[in-house]
mmCIF file of C-alpha atoms and ligand atoms in Angstrom:
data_model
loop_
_atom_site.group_PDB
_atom_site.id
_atom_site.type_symbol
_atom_site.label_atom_id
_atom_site.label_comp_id
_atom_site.label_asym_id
_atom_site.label_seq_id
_atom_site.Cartn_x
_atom_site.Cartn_y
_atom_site.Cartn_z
ATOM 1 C CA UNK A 88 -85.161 19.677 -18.321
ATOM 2 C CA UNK A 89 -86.528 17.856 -15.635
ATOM 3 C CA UNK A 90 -87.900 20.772 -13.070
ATOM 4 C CA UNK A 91 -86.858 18.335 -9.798
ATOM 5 C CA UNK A 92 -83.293 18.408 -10.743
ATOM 6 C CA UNK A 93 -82.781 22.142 -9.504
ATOM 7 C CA UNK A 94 -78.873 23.867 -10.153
ATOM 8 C CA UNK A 95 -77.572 23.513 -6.677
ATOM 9 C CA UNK A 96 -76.502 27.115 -5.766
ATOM 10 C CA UNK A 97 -72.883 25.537 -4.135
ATOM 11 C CA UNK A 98 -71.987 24.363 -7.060
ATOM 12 C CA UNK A 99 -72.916 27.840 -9.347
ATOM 13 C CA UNK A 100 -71.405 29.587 -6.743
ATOM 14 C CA UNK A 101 -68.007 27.328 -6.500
ATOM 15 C CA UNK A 102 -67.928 27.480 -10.306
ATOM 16 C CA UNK A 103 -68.585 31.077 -10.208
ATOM 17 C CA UNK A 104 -65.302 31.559 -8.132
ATOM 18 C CA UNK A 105 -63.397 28.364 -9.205
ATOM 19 C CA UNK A 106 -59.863 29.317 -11.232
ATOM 20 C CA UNK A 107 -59.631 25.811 -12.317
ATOM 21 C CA UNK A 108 -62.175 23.757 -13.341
ATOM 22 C CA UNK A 109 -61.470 20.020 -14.549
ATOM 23 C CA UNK A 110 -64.319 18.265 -16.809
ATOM 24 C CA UNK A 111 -63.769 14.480 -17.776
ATOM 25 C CA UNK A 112 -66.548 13.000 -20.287
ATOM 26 C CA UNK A 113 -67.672 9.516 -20.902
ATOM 27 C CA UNK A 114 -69.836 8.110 -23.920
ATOM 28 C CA UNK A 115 -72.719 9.995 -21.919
ATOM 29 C CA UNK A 116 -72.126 13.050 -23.336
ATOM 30 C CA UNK A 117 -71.889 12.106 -26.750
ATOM 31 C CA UNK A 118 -75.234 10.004 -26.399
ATOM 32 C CA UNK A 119 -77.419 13.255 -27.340
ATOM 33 C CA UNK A 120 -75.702 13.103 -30.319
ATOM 34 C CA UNK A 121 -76.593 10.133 -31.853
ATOM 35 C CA UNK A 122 -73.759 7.734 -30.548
ATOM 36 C CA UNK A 123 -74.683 4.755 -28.986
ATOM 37 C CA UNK A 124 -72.556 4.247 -25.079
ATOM 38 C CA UNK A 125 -71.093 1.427 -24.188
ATOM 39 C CA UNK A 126 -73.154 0.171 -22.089
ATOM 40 C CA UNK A 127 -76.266 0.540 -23.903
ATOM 41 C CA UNK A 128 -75.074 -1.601 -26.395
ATOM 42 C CA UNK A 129 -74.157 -2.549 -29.824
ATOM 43 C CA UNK A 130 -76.953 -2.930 -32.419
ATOM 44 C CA UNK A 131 -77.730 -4.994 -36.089
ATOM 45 C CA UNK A 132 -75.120 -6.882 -36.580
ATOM 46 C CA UNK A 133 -72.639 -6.499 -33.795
ATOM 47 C CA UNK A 134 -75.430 -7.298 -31.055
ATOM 48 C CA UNK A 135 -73.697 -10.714 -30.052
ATOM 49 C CA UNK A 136 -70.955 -9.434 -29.166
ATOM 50 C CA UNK A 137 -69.956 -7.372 -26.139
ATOM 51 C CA UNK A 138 -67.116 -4.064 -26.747
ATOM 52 C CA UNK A 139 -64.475 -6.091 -23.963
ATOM 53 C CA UNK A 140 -64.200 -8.774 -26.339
ATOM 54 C CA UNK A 141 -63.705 -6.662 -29.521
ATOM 55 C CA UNK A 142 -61.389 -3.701 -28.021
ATOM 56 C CA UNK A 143 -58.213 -5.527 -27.186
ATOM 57 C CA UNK A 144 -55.270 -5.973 -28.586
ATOM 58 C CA UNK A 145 -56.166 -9.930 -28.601
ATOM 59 C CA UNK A 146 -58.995 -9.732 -30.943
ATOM 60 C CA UNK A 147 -57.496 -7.577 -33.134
ATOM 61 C CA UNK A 148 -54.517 -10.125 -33.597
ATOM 62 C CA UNK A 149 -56.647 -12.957 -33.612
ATOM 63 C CA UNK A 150 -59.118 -11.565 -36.800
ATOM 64 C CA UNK A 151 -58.044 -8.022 -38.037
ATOM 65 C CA UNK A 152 -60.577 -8.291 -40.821
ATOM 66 C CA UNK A 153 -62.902 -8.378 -38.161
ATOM 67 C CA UNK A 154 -62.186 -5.927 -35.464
ATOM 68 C CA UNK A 155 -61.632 -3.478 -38.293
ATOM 69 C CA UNK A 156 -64.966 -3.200 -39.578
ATOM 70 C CA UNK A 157 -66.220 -2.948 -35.992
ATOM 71 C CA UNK A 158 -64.256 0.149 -36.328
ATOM 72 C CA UNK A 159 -65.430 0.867 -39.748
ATOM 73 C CA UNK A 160 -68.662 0.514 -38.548
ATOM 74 C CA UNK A 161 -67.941 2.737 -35.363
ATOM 75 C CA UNK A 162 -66.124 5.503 -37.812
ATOM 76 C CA UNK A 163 -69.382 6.016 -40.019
ATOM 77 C CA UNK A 164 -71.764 6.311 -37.180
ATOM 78 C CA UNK A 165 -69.831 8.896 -35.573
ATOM 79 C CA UNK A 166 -68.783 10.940 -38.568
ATOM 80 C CA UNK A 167 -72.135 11.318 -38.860
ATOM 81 C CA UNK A 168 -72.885 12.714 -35.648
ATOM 82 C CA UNK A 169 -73.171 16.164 -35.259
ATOM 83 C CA UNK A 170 -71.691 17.867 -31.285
ATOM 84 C CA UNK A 171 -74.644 18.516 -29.346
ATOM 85 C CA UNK A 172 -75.777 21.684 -26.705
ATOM 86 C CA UNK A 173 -73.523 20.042 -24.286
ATOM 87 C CA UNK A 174 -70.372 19.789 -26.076
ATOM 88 C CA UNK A 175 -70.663 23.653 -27.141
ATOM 89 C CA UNK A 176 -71.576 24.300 -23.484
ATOM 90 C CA UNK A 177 -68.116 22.940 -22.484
ATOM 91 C CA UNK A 178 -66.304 24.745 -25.199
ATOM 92 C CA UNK A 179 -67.509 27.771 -24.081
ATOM 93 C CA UNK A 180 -66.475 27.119 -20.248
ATOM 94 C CA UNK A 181 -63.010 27.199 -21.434
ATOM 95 C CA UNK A 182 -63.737 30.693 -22.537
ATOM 96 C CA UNK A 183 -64.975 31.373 -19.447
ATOM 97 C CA UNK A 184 -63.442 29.891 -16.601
ATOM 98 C CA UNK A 185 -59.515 31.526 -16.499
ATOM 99 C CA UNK A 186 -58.334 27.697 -16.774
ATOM 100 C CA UNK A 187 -60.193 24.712 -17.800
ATOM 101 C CA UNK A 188 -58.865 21.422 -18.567
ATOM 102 C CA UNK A 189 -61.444 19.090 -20.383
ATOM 103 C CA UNK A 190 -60.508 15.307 -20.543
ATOM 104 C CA UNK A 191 -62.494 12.807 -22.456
ATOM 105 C CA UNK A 192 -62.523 9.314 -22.709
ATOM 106 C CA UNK A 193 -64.312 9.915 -26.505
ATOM 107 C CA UNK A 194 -62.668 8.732 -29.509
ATOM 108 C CA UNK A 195 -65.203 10.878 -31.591
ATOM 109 C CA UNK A 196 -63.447 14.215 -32.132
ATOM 110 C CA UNK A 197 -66.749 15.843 -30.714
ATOM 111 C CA UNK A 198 -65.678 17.800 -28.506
ATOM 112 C CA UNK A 199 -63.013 20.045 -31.053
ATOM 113 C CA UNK A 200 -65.662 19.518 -33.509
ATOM 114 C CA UNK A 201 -67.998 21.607 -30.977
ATOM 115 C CA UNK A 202 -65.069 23.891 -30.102
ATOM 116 C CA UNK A 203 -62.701 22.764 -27.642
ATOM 117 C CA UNK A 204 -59.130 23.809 -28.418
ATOM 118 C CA UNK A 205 -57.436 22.180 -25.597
ATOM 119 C CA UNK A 206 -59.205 18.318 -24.795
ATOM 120 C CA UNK A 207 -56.412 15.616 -23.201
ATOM 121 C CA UNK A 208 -58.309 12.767 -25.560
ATOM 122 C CA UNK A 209 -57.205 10.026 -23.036
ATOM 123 C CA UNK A 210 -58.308 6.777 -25.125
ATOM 124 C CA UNK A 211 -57.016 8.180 -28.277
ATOM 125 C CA UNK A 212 -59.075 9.114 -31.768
ATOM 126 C CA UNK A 213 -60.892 7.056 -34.063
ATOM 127 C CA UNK A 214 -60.271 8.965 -36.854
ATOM 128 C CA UNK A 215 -56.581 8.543 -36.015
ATOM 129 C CA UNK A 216 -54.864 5.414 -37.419
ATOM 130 C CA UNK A 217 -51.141 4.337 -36.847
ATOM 131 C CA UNK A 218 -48.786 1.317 -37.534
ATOM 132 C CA UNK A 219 -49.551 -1.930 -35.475
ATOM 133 C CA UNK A 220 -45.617 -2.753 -35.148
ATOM 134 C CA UNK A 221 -45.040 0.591 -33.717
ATOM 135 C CA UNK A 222 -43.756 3.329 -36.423
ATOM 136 C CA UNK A 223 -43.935 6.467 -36.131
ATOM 137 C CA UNK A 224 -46.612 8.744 -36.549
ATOM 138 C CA UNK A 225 -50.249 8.811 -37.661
ATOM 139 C CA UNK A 226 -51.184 7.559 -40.829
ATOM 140 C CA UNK A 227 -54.350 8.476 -43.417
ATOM 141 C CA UNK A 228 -56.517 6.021 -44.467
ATOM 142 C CA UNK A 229 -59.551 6.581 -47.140
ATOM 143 C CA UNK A 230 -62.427 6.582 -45.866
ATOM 144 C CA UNK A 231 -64.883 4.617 -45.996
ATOM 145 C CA UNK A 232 -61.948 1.342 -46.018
ATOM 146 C CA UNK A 233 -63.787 -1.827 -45.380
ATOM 147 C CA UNK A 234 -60.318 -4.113 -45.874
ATOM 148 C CA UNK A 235 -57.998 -3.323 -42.885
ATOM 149 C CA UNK A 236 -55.119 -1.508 -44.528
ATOM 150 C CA UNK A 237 -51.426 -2.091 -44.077
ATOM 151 C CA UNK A 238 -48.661 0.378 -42.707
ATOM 152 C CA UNK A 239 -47.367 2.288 -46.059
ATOM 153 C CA UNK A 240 -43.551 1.911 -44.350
ATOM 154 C CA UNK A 241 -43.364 -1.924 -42.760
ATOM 155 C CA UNK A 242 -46.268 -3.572 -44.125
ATOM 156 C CA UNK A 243 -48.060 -4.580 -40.976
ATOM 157 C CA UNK A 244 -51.363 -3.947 -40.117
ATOM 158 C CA UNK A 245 -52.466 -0.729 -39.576
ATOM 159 C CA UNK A 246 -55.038 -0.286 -36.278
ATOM 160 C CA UNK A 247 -56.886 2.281 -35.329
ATOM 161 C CA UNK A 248 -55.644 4.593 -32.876
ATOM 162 C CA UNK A 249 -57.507 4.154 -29.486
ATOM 163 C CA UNK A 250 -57.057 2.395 -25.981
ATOM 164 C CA UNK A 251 -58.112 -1.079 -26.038
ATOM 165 C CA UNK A 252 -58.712 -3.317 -23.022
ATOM 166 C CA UNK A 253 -55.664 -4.022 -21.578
ATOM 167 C CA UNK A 254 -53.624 -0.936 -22.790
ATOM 168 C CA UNK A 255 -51.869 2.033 -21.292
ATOM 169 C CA UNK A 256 -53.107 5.255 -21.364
ATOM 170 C CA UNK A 257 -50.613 7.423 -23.450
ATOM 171 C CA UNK A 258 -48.279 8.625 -20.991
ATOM 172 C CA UNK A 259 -48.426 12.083 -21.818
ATOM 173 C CA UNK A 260 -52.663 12.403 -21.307
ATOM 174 C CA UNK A 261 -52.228 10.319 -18.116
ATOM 175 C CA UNK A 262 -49.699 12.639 -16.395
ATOM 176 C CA UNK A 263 -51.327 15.747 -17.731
ATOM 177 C CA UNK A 264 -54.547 14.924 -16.728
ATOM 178 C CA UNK A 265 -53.622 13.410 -12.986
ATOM 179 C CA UNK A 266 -51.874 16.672 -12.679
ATOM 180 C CA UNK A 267 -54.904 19.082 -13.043
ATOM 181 C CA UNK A 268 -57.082 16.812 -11.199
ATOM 182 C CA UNK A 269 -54.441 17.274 -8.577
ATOM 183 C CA UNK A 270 -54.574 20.842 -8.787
ATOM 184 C CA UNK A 271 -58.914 21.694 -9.752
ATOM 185 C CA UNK A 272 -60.836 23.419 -7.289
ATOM 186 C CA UNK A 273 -63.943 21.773 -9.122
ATOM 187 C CA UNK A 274 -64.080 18.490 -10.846
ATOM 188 C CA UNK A 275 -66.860 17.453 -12.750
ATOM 189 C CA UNK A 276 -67.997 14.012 -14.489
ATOM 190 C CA UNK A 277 -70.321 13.773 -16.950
ATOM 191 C CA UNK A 278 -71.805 11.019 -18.829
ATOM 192 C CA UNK A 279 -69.228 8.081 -17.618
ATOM 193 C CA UNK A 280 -70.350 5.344 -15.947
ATOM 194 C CA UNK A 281 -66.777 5.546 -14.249
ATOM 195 C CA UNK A 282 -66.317 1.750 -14.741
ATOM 196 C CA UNK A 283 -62.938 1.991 -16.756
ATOM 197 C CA UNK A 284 -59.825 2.909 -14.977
ATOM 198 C CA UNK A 285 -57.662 4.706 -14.790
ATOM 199 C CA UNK A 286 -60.010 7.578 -15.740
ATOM 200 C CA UNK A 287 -62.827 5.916 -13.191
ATOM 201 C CA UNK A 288 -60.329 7.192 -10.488
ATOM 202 C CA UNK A 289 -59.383 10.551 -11.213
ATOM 203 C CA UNK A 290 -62.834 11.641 -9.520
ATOM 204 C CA UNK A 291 -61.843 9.945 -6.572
ATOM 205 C CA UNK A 292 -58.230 11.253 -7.118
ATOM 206 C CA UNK A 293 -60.246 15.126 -7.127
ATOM 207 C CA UNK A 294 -61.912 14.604 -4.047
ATOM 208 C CA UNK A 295 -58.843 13.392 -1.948
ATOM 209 C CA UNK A 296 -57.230 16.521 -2.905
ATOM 210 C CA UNK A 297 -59.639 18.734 -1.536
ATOM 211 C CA UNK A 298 -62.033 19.244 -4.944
ATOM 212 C CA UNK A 299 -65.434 19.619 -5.396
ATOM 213 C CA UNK A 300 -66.590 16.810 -7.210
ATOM 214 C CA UNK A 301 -70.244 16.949 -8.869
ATOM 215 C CA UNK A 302 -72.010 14.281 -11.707
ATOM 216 C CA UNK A 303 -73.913 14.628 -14.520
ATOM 217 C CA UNK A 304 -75.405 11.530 -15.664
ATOM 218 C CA UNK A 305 -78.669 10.294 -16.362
ATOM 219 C CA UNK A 306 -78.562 6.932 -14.353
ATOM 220 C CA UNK A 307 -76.761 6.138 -10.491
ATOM 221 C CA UNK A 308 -72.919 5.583 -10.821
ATOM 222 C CA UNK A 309 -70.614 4.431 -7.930
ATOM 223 C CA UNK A 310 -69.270 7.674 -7.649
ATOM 224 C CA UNK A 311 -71.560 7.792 -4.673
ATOM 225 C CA UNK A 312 -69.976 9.426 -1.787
ATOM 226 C CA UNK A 313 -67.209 10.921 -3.997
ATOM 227 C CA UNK A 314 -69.823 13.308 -5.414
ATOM 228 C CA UNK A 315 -71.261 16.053 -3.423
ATOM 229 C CA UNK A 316 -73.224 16.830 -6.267
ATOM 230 C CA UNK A 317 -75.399 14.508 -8.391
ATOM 231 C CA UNK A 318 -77.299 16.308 -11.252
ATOM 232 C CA UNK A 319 -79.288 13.518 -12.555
ATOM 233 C CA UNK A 320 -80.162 14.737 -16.047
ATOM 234 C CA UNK A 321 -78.667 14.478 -20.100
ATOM 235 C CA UNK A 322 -75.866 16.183 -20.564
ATOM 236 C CA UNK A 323 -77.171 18.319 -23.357
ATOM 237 C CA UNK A 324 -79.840 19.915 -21.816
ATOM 238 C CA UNK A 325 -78.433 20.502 -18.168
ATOM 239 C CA UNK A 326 -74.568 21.664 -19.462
ATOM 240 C CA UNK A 327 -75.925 24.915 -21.228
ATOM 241 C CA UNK A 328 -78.224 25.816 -17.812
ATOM 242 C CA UNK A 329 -75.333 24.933 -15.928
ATOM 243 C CA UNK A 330 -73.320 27.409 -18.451
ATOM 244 C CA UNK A 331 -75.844 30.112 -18.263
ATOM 245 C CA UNK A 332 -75.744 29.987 -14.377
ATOM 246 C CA UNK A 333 -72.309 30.160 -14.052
ATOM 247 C CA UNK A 334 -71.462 33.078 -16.536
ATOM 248 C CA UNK A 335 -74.311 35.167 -15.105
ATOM 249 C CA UNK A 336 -72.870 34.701 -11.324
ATOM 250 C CA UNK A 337 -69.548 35.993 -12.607
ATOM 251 C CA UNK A 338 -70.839 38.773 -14.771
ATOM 252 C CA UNK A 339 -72.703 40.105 -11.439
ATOM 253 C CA UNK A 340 -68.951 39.866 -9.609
ATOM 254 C CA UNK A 341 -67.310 41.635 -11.896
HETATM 255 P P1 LIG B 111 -70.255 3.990 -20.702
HETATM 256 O O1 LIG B 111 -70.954 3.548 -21.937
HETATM 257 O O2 LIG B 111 -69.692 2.993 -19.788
HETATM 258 O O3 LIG B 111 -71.244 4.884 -19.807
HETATM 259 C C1 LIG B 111 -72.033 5.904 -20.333
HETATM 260 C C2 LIG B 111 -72.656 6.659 -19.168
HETATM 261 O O4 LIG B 111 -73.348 7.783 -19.697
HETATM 262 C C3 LIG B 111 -73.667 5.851 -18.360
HETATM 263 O O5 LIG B 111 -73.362 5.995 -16.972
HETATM 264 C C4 LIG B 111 -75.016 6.504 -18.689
HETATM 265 O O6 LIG B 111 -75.896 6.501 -17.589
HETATM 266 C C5 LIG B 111 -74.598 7.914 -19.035
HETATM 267 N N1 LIG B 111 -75.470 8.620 -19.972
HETATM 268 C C6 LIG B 111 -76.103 8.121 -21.064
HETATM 269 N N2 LIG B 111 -76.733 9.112 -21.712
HETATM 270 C C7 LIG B 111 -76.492 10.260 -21.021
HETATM 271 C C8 LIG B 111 -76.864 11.623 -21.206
HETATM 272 N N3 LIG B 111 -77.619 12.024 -22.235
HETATM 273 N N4 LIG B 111 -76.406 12.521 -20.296
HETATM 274 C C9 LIG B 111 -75.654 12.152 -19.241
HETATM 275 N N5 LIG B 111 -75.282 10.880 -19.019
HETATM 276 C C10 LIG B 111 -75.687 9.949 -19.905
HETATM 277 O O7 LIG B 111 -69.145 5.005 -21.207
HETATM 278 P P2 LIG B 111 -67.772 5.477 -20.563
HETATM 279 O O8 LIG B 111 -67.936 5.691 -19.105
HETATM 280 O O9 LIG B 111 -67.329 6.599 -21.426
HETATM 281 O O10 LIG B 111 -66.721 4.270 -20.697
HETATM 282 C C11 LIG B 111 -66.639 3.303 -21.684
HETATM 283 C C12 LIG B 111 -65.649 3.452 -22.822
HETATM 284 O O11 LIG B 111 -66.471 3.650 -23.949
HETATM 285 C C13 LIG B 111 -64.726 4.610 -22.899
HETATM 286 O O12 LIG B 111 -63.453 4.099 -22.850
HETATM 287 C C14 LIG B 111 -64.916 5.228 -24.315
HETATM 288 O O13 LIG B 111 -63.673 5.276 -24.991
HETATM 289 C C15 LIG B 111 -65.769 4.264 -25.012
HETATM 290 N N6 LIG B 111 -66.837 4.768 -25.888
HETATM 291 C C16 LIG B 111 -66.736 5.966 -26.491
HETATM 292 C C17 LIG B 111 -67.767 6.434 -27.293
HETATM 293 C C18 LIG B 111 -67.617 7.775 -27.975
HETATM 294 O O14 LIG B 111 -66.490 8.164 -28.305
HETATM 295 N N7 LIG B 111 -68.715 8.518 -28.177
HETATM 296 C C19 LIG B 111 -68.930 5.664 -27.450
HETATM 297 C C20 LIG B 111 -68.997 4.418 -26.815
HETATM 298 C C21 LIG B 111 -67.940 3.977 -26.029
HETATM 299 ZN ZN1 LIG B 112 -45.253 0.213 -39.776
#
């Protein structure tokens, strides 16, 4: 890591003492890993077009064929991607920390894959598909599926299960994860560029009630002023220091 971007010794020591800890991820995290953000774009043939025009529920209507094998496309890369040094290092701070709530805005699975048993996944799964009209329940699909498949019970399309543009977060995620930002002594952010809401505001919604709020990210954000902390490094190398720092401060306490 980068020796100019130091472990601030408030932050070790708040995490040291901290009985709840709240971590929210972005594409960021899973970057190290092989996953292409957001923000630094689409490659081959999905260049042209930008994610906002391809995540809503308009596109999908308007050529399913289409914004399927976006997905399909989306599903291979990441089941090939393996969790990286910082997705272990946050499994492991829920081992450490007496609570620690972990909310993503990853539709990867990375994070359980790396260990996490509790993660609020607040724009849904990839690898999660359900009924376009609305029944119940998850349903399998084969993979790889290039054709967009249809609901085994109605017959309409079936879509995969993440947040698109436009969309509500699933009520349950949303009120769980405003409540422990409510309640963290310590919030961090890590690898978002904080640019989609509602999760872009729970920082914000942290540091009016009284947490510390640090970043992790490789590049400026406009969390400025909300964080008192900026760790300006990847993810996967700073999370295990970070890790290492923290569990050797408590181990001294106790
Ligand atoms: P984003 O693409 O808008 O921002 C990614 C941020 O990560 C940027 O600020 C960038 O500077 C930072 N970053 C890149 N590499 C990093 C590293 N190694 N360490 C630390 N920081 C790093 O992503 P977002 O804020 O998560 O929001 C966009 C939406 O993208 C989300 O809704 C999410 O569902 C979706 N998305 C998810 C995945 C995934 O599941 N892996 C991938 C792409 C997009
Ligand atoms: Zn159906």
């Amino acid at each position: 890591m980068d020796p100019a971007v130091p472990l601030p010794a408030g932050l070790v020591s708040r995490l040291a003492t901290a009985r709840h800890v709240v971590a929210l991820t972005g594409a960021g995290v899973s970057a190290e890993s092989g996953v292409p953000t957001f923000r630094d774009a689409q490659t081959g043939l999905w260049a042209r077009f930008r994610p906002e025009e391809l995540a809503t529920p308009e596109a999908f209507e308007a050529d399913p064929a289409m914004i399927w094998s976006w997905y399909e496309w989306r599903r291979e890369l990441m089941a090939a991607a393996a969790p990286n040094p910082g997705h272990r290092a946050l499994a492991e701070f829920e081992t450490l920390l007496p609570e620690f709530t972990l909310i993503t805005q990853n539709i990867d699975g990375l994070h359980a894959q790396a260990g996490s048993r509790r993660v609020i996944e607040f724009h849904g799964n990839l690898f999660v598909n359900r009924c376009l009209a609305g029944c119940d329940g998850p349903v399998d699909v084969p993979r790889p599926c290039p054709e967009p498949p249809r609901c085994p019970r109605c017959g309409a399309w079936l879509r995969p299960g993440v947040v698109w543009f436009g969309e509500a977060i699933p009520i349950e995620a949303l009120q769980t994860a405003k409540a422990a930002t409510d309640r963290c002594e310590v919030f961090l952010t890590i690898g978002t560029s904080a640019l989609v809401q509602p999760a872009a505001g729970l920082a914000l919604r942290a540091h009016d009630c009284g947490a510390m709020v640090a970043e992790i990210n490789i590049a400026p954000t406009g969390l400025n002023g909300v964080a008192q902390y900026r760790l300006a490094a990847p993810s996967g190398e700073l999370l295990p220091q970070l890790l290492d720092a923290v569990r050797r401060r408590r181990e001294s306490r106790s």
